[in-house]
Short mmCIF file of C-alpha atoms and ligand atoms in Angstrom, two decimals:
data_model
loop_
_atom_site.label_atom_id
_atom_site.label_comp_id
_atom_site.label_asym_id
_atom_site.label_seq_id
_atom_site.Cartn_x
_atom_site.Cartn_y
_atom_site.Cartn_z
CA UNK A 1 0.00 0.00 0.00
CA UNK A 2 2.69 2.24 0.95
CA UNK A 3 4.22 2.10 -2.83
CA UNK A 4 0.31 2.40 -4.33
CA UNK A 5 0.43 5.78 -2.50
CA UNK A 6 4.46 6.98 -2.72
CA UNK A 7 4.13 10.83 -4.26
CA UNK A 8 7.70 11.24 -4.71
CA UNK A 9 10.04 8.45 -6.68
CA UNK A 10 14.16 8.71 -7.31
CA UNK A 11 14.89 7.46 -10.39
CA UNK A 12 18.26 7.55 -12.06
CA UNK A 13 16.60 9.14 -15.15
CA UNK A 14 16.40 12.34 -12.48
CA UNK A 15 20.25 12.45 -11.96
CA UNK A 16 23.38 13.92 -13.44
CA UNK A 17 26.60 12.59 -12.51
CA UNK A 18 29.64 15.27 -11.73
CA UNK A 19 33.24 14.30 -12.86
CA UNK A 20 36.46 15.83 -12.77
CA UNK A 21 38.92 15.34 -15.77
CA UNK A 22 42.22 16.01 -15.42
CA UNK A 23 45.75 15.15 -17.65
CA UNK A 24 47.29 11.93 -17.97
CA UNK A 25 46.56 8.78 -18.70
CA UNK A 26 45.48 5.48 -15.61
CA UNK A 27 44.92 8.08 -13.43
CA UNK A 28 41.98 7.24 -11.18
CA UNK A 29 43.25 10.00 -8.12
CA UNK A 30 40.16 9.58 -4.86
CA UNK A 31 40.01 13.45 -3.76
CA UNK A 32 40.74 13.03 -0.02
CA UNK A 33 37.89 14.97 1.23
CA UNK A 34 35.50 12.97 -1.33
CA UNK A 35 35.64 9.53 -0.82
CA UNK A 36 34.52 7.45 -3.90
CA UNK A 37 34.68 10.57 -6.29
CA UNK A 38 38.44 11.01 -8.23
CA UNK A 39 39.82 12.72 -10.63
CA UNK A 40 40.53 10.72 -13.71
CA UNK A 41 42.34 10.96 -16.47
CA UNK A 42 40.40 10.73 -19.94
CA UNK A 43 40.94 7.43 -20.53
CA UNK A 44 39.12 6.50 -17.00
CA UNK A 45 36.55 9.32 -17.50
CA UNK A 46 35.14 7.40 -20.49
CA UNK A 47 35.07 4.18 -18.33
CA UNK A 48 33.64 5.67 -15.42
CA UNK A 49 30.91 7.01 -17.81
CA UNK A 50 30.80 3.26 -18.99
CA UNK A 51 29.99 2.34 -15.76
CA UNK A 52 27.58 4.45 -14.76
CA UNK A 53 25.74 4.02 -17.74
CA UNK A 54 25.44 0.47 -16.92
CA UNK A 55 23.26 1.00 -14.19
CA UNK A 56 20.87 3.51 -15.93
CA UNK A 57 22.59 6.87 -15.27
CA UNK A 58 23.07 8.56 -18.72
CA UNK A 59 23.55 12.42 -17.80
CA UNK A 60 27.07 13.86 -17.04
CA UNK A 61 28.81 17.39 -16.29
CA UNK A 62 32.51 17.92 -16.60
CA UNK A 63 34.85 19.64 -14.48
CA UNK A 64 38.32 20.34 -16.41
CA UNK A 65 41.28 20.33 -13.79
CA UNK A 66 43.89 21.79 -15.99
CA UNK A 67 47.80 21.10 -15.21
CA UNK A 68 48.57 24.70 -16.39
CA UNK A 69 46.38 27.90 -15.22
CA UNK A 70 46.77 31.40 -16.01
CA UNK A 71 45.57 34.98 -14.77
CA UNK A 72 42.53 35.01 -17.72
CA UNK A 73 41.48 30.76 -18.04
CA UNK A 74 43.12 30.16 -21.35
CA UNK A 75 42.53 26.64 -20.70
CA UNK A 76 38.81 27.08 -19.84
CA UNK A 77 38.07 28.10 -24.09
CA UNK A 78 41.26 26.36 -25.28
CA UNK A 79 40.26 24.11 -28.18
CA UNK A 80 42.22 21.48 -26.70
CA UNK A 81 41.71 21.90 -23.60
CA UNK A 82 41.37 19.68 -21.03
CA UNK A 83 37.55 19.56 -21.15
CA UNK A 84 37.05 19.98 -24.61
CA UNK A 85 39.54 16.85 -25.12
CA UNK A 86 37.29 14.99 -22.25
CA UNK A 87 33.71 15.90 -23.95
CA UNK A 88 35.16 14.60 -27.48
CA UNK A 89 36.01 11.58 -25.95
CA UNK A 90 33.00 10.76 -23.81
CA UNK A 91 30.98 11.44 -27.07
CA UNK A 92 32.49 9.69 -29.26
CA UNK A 93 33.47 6.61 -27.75
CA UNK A 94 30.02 6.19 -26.18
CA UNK A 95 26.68 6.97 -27.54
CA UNK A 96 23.43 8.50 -26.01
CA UNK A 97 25.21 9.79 -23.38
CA UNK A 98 24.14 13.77 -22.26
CA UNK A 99 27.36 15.87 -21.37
CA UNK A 100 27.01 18.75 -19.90
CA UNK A 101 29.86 21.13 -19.91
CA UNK A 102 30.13 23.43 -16.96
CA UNK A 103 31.12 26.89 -17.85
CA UNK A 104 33.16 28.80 -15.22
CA UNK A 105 36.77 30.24 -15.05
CA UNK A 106 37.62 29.25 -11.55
CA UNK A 107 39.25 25.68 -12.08
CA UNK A 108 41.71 27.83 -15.39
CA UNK A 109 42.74 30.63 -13.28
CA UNK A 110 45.90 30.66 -11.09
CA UNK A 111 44.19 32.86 -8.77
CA UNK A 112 41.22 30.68 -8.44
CA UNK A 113 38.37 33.44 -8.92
CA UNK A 114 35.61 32.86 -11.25
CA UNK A 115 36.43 35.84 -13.46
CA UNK A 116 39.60 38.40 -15.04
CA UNK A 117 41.28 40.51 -11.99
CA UNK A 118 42.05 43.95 -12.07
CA UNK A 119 43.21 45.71 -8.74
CA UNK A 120 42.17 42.46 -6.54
CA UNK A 121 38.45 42.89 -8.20
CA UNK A 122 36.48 40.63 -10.41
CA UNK A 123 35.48 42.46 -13.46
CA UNK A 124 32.41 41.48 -14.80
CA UNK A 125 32.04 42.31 -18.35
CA UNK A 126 35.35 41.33 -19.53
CA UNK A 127 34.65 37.88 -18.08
CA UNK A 128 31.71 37.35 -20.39
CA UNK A 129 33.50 37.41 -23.35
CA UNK A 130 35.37 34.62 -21.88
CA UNK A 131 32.74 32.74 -20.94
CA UNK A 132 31.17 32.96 -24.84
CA UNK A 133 34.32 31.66 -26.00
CA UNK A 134 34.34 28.61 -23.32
CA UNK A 135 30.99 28.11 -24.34
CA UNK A 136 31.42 28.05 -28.30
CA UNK A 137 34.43 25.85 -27.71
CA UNK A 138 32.62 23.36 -25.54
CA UNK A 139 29.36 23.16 -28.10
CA UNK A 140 32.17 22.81 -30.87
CA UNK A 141 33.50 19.63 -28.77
CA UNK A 142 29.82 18.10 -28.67
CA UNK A 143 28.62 19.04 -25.21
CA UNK A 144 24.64 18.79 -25.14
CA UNK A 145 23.99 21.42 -22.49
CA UNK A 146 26.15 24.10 -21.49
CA UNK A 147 25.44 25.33 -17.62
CA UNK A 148 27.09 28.51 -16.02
CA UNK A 149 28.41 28.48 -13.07
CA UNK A 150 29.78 31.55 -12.77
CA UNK A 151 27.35 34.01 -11.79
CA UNK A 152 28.41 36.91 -13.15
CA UNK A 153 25.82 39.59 -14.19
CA UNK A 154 24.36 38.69 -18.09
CA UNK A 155 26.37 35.54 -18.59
CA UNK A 156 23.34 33.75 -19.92
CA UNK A 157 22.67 36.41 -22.46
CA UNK A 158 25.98 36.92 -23.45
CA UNK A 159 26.41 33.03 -23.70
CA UNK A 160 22.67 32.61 -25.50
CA UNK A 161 24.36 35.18 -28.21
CA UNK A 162 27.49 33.69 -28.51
CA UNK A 163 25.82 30.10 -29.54
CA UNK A 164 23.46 31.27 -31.49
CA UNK A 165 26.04 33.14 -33.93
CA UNK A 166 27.90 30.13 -34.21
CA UNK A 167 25.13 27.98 -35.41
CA UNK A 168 24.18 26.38 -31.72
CA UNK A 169 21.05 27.89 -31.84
CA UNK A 170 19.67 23.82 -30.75
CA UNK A 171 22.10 23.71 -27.53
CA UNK A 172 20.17 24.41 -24.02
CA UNK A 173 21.68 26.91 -21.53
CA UNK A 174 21.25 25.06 -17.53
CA UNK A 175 21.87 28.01 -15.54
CA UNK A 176 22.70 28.32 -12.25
CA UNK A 177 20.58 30.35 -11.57
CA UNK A 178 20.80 30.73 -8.12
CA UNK A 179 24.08 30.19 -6.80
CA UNK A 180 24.48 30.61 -3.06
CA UNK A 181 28.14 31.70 -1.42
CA UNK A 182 28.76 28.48 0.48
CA UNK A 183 30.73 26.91 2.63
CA UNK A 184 29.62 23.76 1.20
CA UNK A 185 31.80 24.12 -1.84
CA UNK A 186 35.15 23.26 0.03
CA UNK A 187 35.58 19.79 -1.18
CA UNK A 188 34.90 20.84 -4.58
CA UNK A 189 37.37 23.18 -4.49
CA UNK A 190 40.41 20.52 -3.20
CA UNK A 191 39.11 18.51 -6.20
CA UNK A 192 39.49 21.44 -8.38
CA UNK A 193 42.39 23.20 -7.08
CA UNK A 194 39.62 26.70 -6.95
CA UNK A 195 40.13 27.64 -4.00
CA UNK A 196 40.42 31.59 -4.36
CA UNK A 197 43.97 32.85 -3.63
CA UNK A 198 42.58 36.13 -1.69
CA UNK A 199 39.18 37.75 -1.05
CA UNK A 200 36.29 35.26 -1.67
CA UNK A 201 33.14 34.95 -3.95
CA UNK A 202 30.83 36.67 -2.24
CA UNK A 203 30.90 39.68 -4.62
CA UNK A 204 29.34 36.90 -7.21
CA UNK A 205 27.41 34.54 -5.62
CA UNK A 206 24.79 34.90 -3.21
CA UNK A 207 24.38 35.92 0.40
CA UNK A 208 22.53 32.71 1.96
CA UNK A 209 20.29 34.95 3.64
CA UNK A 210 18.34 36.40 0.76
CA UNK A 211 15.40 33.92 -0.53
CA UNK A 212 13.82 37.29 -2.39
CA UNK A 213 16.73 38.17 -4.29
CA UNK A 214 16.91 34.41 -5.17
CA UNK A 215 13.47 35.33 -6.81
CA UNK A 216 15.31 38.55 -8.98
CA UNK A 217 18.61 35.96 -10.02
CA UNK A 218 16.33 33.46 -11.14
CA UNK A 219 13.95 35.64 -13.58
CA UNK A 220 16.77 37.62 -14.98
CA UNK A 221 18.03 34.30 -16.25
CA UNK A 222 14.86 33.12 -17.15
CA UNK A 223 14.37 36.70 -19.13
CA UNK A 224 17.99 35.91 -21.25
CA UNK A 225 17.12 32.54 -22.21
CA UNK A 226 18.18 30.25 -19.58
CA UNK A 227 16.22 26.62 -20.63
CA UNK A 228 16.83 24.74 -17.41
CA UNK A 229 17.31 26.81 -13.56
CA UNK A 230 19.49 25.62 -10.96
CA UNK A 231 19.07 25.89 -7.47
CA UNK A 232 22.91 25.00 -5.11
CA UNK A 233 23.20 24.06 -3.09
CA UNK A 234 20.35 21.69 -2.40
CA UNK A 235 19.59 20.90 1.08
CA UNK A 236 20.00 23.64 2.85
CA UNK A 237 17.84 25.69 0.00
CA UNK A 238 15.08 23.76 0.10
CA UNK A 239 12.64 26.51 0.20
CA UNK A 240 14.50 28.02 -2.64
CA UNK A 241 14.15 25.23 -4.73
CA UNK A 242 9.94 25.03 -3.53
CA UNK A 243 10.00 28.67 -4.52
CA UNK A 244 11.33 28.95 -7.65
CA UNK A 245 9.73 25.57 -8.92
CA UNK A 246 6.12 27.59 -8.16
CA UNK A 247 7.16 30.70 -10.09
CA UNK A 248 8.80 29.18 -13.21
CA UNK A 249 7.60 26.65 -15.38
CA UNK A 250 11.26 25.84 -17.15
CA UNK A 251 12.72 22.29 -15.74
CA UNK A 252 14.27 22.88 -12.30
CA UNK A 253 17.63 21.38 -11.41
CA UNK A 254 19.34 21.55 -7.93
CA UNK A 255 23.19 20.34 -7.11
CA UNK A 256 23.90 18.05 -3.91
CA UNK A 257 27.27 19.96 -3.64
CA UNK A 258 30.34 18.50 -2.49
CA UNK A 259 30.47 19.37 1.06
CA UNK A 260 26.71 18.04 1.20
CA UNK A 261 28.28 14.88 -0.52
CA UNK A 262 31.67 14.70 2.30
CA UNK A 263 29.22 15.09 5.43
CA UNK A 264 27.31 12.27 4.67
CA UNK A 265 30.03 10.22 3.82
CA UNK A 266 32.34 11.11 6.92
CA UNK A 267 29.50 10.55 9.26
CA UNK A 268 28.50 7.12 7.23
CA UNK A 269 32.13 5.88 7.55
CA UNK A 270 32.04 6.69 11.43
CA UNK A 271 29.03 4.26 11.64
CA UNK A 272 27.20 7.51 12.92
CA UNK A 273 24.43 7.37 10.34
CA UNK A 274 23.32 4.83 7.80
CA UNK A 275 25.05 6.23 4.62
CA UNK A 276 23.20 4.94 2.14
CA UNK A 277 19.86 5.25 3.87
CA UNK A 278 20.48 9.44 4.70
CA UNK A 279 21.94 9.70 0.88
CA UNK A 280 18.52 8.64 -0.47
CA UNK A 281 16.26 10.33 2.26
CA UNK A 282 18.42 13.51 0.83
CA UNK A 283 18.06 13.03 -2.71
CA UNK A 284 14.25 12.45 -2.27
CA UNK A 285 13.39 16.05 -0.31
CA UNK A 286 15.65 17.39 -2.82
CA UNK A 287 13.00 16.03 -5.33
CA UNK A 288 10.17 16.49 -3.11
CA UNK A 289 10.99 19.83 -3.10
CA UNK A 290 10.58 20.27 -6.56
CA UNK A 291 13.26 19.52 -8.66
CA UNK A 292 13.36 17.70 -11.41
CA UNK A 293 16.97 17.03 -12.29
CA UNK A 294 19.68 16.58 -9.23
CA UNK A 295 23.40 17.05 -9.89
CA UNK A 296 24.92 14.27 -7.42
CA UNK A 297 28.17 12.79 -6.71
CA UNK A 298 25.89 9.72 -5.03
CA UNK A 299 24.48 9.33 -8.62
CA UNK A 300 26.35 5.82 -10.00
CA UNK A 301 26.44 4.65 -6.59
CA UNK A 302 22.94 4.85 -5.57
CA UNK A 303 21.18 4.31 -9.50
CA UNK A 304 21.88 0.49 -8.83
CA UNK A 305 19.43 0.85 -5.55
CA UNK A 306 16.56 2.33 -7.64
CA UNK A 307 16.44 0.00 -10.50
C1 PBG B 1 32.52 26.61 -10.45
C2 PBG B 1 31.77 25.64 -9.63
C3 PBG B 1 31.88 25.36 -8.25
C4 PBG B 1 31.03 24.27 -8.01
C5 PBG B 1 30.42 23.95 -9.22
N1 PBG B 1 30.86 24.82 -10.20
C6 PBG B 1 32.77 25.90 -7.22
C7 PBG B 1 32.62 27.23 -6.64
O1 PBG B 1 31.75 28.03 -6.98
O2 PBG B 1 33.49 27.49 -5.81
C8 PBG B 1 30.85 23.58 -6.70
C9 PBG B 1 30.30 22.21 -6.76
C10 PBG B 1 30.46 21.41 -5.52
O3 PBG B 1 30.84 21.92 -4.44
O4 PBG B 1 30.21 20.20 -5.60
N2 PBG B 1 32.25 27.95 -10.20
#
């Protein structure tokens, strides 16, 4: 009776698996603070992909983790870049699988900010013309979906344009939308090597205070073009996620960020909580709450549970 009258189901249609690439070739490198997530060299990327496709997950997103950064990200919208390499790879040695290419500066620059530096400040318009390129170079590699990350002020417009004058009029912009300044990004940014080298983001991303100007972030992307929101992180922004699923009708994703990802696992590993049972009960408010796509490191671990 209780599965005749379930309202909310996981299914590993719903997710999108997170991977880092970086250079080299074997390398399958656990990120200390993520256990069961690694970087991996191309060559493992495409057989982690494998494997998770196995057991029904068939949506991706790539983070690059360049050997070489620089002040402006040249690797972020080189066209053989790290990521553009990866996505070529993915797609062509396996089919029907969605990549998603994230779109930010922050894993390409040496001083780990999202954006070009002038006098310790992020400028923002000079940053979208980097962002186009990264984008055009990432749709020229065969990513499906692009998704910004970056948050600065008319980065889905100015990526919308880009594509569109280069003939990717058909590839979908995932936004994130709303993109909260978090402490839950930490692990992420180990994996990455991000981790800003002064100051922090919180002249870009959002205080986690404000659910109204949530609201104001979320329609000016909506007003650009964005095709898909995003809502991250996930479980603390419940609400956010409720709210924004009532007030948009475009497909509403939400990230179960890294440090959402490491507290579950650290207290599962202590035998304080039953992992697996606390990662699902997660993942389903996250769905509950209203969104229809979740970006989770959990995802080719716990598809084999649904099916
Ligand atoms: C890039 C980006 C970040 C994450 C996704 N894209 C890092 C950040 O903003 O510092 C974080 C994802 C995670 O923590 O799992 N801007």
């Amino acid at each position: 009776m209780r599965a005749l009258v379930r309202e909310t189901r996981l299914s590993p249609d719903d997710f999108v698996y997170p991977l880092f690439v970086c250079e080299g070739e074997g390398v399958r490198r656990e990120i200390a603070s993520m256990p069961g997530a690694f970087n991996l060299s191309i060559d493992e990327l495409v057989k982690e992909v494998e494997a998770a496709r196995r057991v029904g997950v068939n949506s991706v997103i790539l983070f690059g983790v360049p050997d070489d950064k620089d002040a402006v990200g040249s690797e972020a919208y080189a066209e053989d870049g790290i990521t553009q390499r990866a996505i070529r790879a993915v797609k062509r040695e396996l089919k029907d699988v969605l990549v998603i290419a994230d779109n930010c500066l922050c894993e390409y620059t040496d001083h780990g900010h999202c954006g070009v530096i002038e006098d310790g400040e992020v400028l923002n318009d000079p940053t979208l013309d980097l962002l186009a390129r990264t984008a055009v170079s990432q749709a020229q590699a065969g990513a499906d979906i692009i998704a910004p990350s970056n948050m600065m002020d008319g980065f889905v417009i100015a990526i919308r344009e880009a594509l569109d004058e280069s003939g990717f009029e058909h590839i979908p912009i995932m936004s994130y939308a709303v993109k909260y300044a978090s402490g839950f990004y930490g692990p992420f940014r180990e994996a990455a090597g991000s981790t800003p080298q002064f100051g922090d983001r919180r002249g870009y991303q959002m205080d986690p205070a404000n659910s109204r100007e949530a609201m104001r972030e979320a329609e000016l992307d909506y007003e650009q073009g964005a095709d898909m929101l995003m809502v991250k992180p996930a479980l603390p922004y419940l609400d956010i996620i409720r709210a924004v699923r009532e007030r948009f009708d475009l497909p509403i994703a939400a990230y179960q960020v890294s440090g959402e990802y490491a507290m579950i696992k650290a207290a599962g590993r202590l035998g304080w909580i039953d992992e697996e049972r606390v990662a699902l009960e997660t993942l389903t408010s996250i769905k509950r709450a209203g969104s229809d796509i979740i970006l989770t490191y959990f995802a080719r671990e716990l598809a084999q549970r649904l099916t």
